[in-house]
Coordinates of C-alpha atoms and ligand atoms in Angstrom, one line a residue:
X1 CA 79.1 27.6 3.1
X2 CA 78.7 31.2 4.7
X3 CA 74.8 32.6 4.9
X4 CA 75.4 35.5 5.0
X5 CA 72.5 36.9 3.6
X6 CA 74.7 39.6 1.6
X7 CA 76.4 36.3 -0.3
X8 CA 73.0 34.2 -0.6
X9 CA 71.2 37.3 -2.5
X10 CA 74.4 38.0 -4.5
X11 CA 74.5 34.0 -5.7
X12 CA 70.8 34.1 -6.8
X13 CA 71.8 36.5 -9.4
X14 CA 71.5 35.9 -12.9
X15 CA 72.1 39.0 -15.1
X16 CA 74.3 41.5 -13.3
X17 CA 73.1 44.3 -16.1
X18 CA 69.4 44.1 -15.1
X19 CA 68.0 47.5 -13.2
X20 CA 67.6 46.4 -9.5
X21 CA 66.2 50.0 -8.9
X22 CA 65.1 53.0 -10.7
X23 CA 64.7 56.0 -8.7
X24 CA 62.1 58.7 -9.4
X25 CA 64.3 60.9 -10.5
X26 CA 65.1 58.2 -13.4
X27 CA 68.7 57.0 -11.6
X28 CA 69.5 53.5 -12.2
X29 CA 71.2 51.1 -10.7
X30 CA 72.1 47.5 -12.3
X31 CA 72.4 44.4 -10.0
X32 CA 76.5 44.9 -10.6
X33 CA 76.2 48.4 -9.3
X34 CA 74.1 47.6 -6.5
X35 CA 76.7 44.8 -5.6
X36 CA 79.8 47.1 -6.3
X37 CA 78.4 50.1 -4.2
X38 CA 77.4 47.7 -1.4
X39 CA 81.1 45.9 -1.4
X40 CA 82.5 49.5 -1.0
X41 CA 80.4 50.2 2.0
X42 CA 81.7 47.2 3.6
X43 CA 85.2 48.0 3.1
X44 CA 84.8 51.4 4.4
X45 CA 83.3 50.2 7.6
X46 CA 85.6 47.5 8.1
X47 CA 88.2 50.3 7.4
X48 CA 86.3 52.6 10.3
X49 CA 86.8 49.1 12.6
X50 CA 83.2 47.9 12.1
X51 CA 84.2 44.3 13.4
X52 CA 81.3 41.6 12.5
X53 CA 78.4 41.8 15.3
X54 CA 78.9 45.1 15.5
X55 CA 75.9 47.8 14.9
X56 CA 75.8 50.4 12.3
X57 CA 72.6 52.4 13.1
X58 CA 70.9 54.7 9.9
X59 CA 68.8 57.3 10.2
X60 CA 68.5 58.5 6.7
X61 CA 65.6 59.7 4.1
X62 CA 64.6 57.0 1.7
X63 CA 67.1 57.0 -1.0
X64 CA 68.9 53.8 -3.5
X65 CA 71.8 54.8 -1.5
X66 CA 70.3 54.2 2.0
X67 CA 69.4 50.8 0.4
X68 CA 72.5 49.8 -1.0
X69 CA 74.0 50.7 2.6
X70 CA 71.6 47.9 4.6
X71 CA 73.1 45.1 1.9
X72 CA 76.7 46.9 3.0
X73 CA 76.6 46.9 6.1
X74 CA 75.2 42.6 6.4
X75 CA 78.0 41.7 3.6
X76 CA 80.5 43.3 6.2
X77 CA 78.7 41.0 8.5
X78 CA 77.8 43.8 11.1
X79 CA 74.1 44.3 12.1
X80 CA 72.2 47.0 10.6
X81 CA 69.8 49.0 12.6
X82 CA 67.7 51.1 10.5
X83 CA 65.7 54.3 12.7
X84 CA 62.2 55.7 11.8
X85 CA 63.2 59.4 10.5
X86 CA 60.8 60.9 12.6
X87 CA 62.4 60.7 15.9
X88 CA 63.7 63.4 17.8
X89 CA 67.6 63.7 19.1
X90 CA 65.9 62.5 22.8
X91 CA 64.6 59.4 21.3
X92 CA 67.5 58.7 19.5
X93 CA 69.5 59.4 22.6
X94 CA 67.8 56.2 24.0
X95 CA 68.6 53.9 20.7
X96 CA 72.7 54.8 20.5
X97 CA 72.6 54.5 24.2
X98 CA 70.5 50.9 24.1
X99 CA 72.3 49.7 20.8
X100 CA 75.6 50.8 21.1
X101 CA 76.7 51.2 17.4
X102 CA 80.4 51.5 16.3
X103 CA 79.4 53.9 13.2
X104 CA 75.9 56.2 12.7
X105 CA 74.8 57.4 9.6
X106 CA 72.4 60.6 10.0
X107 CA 70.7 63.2 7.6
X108 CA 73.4 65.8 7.1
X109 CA 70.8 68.3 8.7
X110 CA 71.0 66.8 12.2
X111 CA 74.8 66.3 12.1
X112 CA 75.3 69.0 14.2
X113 CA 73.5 68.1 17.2
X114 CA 73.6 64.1 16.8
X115 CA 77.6 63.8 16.3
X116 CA 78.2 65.5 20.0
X117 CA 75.7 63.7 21.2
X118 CA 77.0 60.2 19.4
X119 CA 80.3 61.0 20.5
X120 CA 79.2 61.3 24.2
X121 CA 77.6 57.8 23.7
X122 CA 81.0 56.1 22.3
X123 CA 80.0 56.2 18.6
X124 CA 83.5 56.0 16.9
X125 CA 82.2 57.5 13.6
X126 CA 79.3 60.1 12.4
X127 CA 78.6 60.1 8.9
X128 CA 76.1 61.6 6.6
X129 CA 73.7 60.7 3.8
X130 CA 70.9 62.9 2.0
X131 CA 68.0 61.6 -0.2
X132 CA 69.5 62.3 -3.4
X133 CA 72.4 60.0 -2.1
X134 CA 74.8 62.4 -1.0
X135 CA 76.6 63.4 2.2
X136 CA 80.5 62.3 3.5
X137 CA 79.6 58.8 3.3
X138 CA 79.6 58.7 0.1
X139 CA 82.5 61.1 -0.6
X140 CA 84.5 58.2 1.7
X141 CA 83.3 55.6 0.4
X142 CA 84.5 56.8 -3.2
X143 CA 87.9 56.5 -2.4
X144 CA 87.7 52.8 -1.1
X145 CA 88.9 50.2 -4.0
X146 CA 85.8 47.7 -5.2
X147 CA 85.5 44.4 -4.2
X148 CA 85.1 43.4 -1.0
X149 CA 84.6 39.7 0.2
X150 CA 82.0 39.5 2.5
X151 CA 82.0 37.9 5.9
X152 CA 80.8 34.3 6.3
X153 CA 78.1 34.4 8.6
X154 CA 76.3 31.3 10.2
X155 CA 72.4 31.0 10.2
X156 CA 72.1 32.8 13.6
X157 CA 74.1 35.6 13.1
X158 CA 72.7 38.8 13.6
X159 CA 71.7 40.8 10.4
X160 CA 69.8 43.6 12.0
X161 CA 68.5 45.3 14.7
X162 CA 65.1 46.9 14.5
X163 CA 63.6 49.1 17.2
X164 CA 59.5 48.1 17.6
X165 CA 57.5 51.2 17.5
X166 CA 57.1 51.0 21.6
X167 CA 53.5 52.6 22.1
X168 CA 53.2 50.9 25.4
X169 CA 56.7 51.1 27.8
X170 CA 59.9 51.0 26.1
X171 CA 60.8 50.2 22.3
X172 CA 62.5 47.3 22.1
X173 CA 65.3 46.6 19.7
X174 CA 64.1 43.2 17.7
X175 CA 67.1 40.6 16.6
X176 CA 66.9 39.4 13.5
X177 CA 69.0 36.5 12.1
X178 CA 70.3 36.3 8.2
X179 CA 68.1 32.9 8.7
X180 CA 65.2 34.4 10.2
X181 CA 65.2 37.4 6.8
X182 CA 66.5 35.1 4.0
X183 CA 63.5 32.2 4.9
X184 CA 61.2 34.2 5.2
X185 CA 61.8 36.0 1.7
X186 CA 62.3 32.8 0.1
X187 CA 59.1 31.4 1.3
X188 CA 57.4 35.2 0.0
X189 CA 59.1 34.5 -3.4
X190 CA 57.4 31.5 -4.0
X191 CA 54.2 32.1 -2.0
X192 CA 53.8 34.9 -4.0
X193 CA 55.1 33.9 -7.5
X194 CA 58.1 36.8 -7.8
X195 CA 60.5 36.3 -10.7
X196 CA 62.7 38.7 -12.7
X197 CA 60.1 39.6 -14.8
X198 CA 58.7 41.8 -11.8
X199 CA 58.3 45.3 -11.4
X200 CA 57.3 46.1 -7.9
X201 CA 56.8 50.0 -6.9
X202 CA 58.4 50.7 -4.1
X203 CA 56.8 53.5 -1.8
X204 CA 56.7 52.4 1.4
X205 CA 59.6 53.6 3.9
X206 CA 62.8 51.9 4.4
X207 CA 63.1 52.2 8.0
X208 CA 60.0 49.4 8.7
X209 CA 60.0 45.7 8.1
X210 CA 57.4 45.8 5.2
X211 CA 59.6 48.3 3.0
X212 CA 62.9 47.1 4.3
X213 CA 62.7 43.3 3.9
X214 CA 59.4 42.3 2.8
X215 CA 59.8 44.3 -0.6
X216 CA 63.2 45.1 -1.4
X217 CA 64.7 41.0 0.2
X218 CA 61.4 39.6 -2.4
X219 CA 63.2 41.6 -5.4
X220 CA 66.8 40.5 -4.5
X221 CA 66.2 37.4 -4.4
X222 CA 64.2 36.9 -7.7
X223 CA 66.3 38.9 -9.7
X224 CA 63.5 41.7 -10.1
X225 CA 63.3 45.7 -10.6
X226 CA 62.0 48.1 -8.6
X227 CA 60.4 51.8 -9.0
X228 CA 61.9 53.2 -6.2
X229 CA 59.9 56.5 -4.8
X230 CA 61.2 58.5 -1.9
X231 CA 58.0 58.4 -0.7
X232 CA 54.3 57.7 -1.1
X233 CA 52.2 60.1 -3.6
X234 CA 49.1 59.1 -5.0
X235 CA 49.6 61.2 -8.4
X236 CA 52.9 59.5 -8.4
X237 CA 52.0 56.3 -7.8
X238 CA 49.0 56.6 -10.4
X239 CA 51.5 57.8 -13.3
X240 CA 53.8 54.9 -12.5
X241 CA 51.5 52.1 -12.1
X242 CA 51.0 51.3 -15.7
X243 CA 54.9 50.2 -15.6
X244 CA 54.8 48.0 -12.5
X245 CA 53.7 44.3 -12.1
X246 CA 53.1 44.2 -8.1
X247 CA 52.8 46.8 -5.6
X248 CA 53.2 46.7 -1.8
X249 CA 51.2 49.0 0.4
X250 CA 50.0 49.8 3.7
X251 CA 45.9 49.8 3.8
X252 CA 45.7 54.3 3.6
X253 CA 47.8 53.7 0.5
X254 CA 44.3 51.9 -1.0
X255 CA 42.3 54.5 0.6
X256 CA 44.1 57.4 -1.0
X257 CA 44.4 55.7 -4.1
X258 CA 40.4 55.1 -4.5
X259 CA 40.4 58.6 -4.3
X260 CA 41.1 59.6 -7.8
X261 CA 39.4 58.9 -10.6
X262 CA 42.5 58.2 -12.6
X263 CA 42.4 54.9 -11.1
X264 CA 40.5 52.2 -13.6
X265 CA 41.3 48.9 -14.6
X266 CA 43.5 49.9 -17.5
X267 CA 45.8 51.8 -15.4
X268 CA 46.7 48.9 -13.8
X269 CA 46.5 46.1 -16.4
X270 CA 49.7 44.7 -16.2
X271 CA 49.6 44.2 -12.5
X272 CA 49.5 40.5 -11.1
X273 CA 49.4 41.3 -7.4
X274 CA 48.7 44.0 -4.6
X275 CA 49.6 43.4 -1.3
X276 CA 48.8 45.3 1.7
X277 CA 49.9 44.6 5.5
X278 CA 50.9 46.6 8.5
X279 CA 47.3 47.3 9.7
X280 CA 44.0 45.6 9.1
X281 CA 42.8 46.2 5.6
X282 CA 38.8 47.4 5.9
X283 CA 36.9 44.4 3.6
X284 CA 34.6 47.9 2.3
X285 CA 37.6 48.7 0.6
X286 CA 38.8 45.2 -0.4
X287 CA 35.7 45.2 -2.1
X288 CA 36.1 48.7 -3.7
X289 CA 39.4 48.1 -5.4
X290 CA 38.1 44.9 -6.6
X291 CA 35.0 47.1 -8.1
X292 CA 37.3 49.1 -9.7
X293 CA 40.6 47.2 -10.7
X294 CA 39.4 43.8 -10.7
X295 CA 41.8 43.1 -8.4
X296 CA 41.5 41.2 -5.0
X297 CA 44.2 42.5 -3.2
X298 CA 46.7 40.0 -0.8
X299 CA 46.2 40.7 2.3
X300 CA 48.9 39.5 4.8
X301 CA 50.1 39.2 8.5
X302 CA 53.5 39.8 10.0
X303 CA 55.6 42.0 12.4
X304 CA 58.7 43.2 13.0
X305 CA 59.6 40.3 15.7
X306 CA 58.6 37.4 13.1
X307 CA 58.7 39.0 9.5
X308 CA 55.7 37.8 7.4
X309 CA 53.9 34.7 9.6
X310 CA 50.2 34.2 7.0
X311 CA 49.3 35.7 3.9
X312 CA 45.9 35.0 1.2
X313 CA 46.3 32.5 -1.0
X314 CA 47.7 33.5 -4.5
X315 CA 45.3 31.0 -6.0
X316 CA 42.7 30.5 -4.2
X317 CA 40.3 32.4 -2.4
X318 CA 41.6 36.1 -1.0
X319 CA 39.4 36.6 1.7
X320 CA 38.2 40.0 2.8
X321 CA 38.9 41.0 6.6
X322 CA 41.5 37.9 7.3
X323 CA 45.1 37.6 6.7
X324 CA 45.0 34.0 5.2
X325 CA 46.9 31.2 5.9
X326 CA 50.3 30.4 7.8
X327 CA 52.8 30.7 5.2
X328 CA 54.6 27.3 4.7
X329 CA 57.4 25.9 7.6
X330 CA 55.2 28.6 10.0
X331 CA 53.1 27.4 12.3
X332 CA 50.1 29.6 13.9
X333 CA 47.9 28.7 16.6
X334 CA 45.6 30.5 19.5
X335 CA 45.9 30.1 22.7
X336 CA 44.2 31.6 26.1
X337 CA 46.0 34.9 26.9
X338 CA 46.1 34.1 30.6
X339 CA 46.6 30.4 31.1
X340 CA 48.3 29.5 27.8
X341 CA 45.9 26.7 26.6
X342 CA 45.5 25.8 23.0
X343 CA 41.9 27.2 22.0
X344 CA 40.1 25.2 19.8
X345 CA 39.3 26.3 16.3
X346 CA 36.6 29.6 16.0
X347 CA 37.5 30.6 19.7
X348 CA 39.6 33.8 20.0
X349 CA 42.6 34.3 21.6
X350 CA 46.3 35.4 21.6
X351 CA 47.8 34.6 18.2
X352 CA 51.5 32.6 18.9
X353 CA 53.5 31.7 15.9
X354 CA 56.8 29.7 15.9
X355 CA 58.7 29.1 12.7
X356 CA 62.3 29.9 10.9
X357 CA 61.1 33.2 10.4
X358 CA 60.6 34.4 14.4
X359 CA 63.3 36.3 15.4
X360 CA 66.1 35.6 18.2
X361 CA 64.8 38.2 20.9
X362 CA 64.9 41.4 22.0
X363 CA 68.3 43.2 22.3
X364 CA 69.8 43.4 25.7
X365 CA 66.5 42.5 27.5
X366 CA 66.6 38.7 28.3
X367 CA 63.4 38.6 30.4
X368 CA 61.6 40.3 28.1
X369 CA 62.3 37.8 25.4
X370 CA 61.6 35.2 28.3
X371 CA 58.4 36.5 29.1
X372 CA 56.7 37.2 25.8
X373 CA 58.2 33.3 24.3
X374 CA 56.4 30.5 25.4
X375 CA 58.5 27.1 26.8
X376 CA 58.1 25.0 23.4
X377 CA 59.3 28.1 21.2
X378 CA 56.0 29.6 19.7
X379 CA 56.2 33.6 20.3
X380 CA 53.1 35.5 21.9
X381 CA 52.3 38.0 19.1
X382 CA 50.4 40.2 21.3
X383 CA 47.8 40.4 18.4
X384 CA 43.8 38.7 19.5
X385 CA 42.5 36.9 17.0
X386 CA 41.2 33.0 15.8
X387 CA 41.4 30.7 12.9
X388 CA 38.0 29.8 11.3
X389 CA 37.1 26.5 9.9
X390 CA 38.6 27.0 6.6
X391 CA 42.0 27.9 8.1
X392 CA 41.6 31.3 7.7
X393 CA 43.1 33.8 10.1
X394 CA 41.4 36.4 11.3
X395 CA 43.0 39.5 13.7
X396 CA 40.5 41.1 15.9
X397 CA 43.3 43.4 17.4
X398 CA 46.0 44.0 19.6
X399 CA 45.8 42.3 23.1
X400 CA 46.3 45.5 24.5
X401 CA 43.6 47.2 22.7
X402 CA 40.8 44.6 24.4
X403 CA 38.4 46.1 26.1
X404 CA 37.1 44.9 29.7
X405 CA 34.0 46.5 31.3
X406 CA 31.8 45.0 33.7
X407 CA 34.1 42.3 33.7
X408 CA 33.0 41.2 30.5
X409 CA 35.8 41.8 26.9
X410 CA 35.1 43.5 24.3
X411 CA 36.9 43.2 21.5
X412 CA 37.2 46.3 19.3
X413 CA 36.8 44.7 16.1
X414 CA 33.6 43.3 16.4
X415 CA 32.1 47.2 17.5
X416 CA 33.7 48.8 14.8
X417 CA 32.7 46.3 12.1
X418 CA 29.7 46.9 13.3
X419 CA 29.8 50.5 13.0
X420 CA 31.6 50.8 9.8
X421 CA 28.6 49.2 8.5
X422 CA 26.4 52.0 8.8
X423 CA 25.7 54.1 5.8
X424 CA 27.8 57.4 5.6
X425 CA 30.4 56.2 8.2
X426 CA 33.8 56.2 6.7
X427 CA 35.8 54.2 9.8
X428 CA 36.1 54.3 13.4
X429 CA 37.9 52.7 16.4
X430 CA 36.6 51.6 19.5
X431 CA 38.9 52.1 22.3
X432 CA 38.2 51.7 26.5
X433 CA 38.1 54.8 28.4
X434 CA 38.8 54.3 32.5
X435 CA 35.5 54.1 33.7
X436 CA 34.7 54.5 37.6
X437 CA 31.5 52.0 37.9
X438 CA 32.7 49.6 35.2
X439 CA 36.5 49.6 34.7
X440 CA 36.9 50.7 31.6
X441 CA 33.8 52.2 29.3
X442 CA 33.3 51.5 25.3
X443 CA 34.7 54.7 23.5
X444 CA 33.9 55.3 19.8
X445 CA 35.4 57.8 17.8
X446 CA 34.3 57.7 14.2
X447 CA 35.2 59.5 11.0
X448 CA 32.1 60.0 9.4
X449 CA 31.3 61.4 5.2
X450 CA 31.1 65.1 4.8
X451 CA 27.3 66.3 5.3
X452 CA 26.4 62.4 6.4
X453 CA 23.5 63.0 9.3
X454 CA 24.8 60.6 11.6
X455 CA 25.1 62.1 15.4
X456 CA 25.7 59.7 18.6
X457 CA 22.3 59.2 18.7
X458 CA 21.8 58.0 15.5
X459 CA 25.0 55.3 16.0
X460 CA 23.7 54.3 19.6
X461 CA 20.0 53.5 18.2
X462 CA 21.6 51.7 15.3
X463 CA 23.8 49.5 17.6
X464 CA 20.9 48.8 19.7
X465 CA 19.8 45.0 19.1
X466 CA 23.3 44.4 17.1
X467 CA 25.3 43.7 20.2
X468 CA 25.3 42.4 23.7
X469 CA 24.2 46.1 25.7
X470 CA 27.8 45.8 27.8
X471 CA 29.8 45.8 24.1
X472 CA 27.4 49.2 23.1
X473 CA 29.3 52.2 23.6
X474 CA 28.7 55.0 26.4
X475 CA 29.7 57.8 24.1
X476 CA 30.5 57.8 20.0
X477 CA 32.3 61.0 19.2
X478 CA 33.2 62.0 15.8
X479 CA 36.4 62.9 14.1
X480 CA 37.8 64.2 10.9
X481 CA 40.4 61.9 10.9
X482 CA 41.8 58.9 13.1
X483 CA 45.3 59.4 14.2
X484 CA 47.6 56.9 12.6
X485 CA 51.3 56.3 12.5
X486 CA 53.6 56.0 8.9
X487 CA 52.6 52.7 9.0
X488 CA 48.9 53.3 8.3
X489 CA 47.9 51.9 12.1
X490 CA 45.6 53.6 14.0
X491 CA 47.2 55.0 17.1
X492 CA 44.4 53.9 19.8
X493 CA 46.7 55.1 22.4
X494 CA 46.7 58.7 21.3
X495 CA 43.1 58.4 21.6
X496 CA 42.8 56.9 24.6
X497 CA 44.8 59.6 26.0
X498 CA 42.8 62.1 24.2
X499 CA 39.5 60.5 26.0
X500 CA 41.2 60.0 29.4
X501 CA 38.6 61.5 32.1
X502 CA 35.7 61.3 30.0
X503 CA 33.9 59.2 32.6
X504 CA 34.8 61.6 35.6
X505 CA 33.3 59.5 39.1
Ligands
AMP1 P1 55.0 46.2 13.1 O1 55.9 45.5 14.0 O2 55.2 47.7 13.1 O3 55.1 45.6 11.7 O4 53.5 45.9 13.6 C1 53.0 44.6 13.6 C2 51.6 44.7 14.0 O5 50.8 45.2 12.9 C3 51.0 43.3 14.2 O6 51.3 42.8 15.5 C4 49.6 43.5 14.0 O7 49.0 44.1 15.2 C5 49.6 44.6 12.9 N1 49.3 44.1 11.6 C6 50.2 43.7 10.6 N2 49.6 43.3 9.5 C7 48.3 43.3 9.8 C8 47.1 43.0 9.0 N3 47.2 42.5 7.8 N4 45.9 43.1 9.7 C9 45.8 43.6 10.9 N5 46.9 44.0 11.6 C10 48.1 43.8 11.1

């Protein structure tokens, strides 16, 4: 039996009438439409020459269209390889050159300048798309005939190509298997109790693991609807949550969403579950939303290399400031950055994971993918953390992010926490600055409430006692806002750049 992941979605489907998505603009579209439009898109690549393998890169604004093209383009068993909007024609210069896709599918607006330079690259086809779900692919695609049978795929067959967001060296383009994204949503399904009675608002983007497969493979595969929104908007998402059951969300998406008053516990009665993911979610405002929904939001863990690897119970206890337990047929375990060794339980260390859901390795760079697997399969996450004695997992940041001065690491987290405990103070992020007498020196740049007191000073005293004196910063600066990407992470590597030559010899 093919697995393709087009067909497995397409079996689990009980009632072809049901909405699948309802845009903001109140367009809906059934299960049989979805399937219909998708079937179409296949036969109009395979009638551009998309052969199976072959990559079909999208860089489109969010629309049911742009979603309807990602199940196209894996039922015609080509590889889809969705592009964060925000890059510019130089950075997509380097993903049509890297990936190599037979057919790209742009915002009319950039036509102009991307077809030249996708013709240059050997794209065979330039089409268009807007985010009301028009443009000349879908003036082609309306005059291909309905019903297209979709490739048989095997397990390991590519499904999609996405690009990781590269904020150290070169992005790298992530393989991921129909096995590796139809596991992992099948585990999610159950893990997290979706059926067709679900609603799920939908406001993350489309481009990114957690909008892409997380939420919209979940739906599919339980037969559920979705509030579709071109975007995140708090006033939107307010109006709208009375009608959903579940919502996904990146941590800011809480923050903002705490902001208005409008949110109470009976805007949001006939939720059953919030998730968050992407970045850490700060406990302070765990606890907040549970203040003021009664709901404990799901915090989990995953990336773009291995979809969704641990998650909170939905049962049992949702603990604040971890990502909860590996999710079932994934296994998670910490190990010495350097040397490899398995830590023991409490100690922290580089989080490795190995499971269905890890993905097949990076695109065209085999040493990379050599380099970052280890020899018995589990995949070196990057990410520092530990697993405490209730199985908990807890992140305490990117390996990169680790701090060494003196000799001696530092690990972000445990500053910041530290910090974000003081009254008035909002958030920060700890970073390590090149230092001339001690490598690198602790940084902290934190964002602070309007007319709060608080001055370096006042942080440094506070501090003093709380840590070790070579974890205590050498400067605390303060900010309006922290720099963060559409994902809601902070982006420590703006700021480090920002502090570069603080410590001048
Ligand atoms: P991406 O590949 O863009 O999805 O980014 C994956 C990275 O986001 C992970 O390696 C983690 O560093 C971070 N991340 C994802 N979920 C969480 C979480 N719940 N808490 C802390 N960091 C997270």
């Amino acid at each position: 039996m093919s697995e393709n992941l087009y067909t497995l979605i397409r079996s689990r489907v009980a009632d072809p009438a049901k909405t699948f998505i309802e845009t903001g603009d109140g367009r809906i579209f059934s299960y049989a439409d979805t399937f219909a439009l998708a079937e179409r898109f296949a036969g109009l690549l395979a009638g551009l020459g998309v052969q199976p393998g072959d990559r079909v890169a999208v860089q489109v604004d969010k629309s049911a269209e742009a979603l309807i093209l990602y199940l196209g383009v894996v039922a015609a068993g080509a590889v889809y390889l969705p592009l964060n909007i925000g890059y510019t024609l130089t950075e997509l210069e380097y993903f049509i050159g890297d990936a190599e896709p037979r057919v790209v599918v742009c915002r009319p607006a950039v036509e102009k300048d991307l077809a030249p330079l996708a013709a240059r690259l050997g794209v065979a086809h330039c089409l268009t798309l807007d985010g009301m779900g028009d443009g000349s692919l879908m003036d082609r695609v309306e005059t291909v005939p309905a019903g297209f049978t979709p490739v048989p795929r095997v397990a390991d067959d590519l499904a999609a190509i996405l690009y990781t967001s590269g904020t150290t060296g070169r992005s790298k383009g992530a393989m991921l298997t129909h096995h590796n994204l139809f596991s992992n949503a099948e585990t999610l399904v159950r893990y997290w109790r979706f059926s067709k009675d679900d609603v799920l608002l939908h406001t993350l983007p489309i481009f990114h693991t957690h909008g892409l497969f997380v939420a919209s493979n979940v739906v599919l595969l339980s037969g559920a609807s979705m509030i579709f929104l071109s975007k995140f908007d708090a006033d939107e998402v307010l109006r709208l949550l009375p009608r959903a059951t579940c919502m996904m969300g990146v941590p800011t998406f809480y923050v903002r969403l705490l902001q208005s008053a409008a949110l109470t516990r009976d805007l949001v009665r006939h939720i059953r579950l919030f998730v968050s993911g992407s970045a850490p979610l700060l406990a302070d405002t765990h606890k907040e939303w549970e203040a003021r929904t009664g709901h404990r939001i799901l915090e989990r863990y995953g990336m773009t290399e291995t979809n969704m690897n641990t998650s909170n119970p939905y049962d049992g206890e949702r603990v604040a400031g971890t990502v909860g337990f590996p999710l079932p047929g994934v296994s998670v375990r910490i190990a010495d950055p350097e040397t490899g060794r398995h830590l023991a339980q409490g100690e922290i260390g580089m989080i490795e994971v190995k499971g269905p859901n890890v993905f097949k390795g990076y695109w065209r760079m085999p040493e990379k993918t050599a380099a970052e697997f280890r020899a018995d399969g589990f995949f070196i996450t990057g990410d520092l953390g530990k697993i405490d004695e209730r199985g908990y997992v807890h992140i305490v940041g990117r390996g990169k992010d680790l701090i060494i001065t003196g000799g001696y690491n530092v690990y972000p987290k445990e500053v910041e926490t530290e910090i974000d405990a003081m009254p008035g103070v909002i958030e920060s992020a700890v970073i390590g600055v090149d230092h001339p007498d001690f490598g690198e020196g602790v940084t902290a740049v934190v964002v602070a409430d309007k007319g709060c007191k608080l001055d370096e000073a006042a942080v440094l005293k506070a501090l003093d006692g709380r840590l070790a004196k070579f974890k205590l910063p050498k400067r605390v600066f303060f900010v309006d806002d922290l720099p963060r990407n559409t994902m809601g992470k902070v982006q420590k590597n703006l700021l480090r750049d920002q502090y570069k030559g603080l410590y001048k010899a």
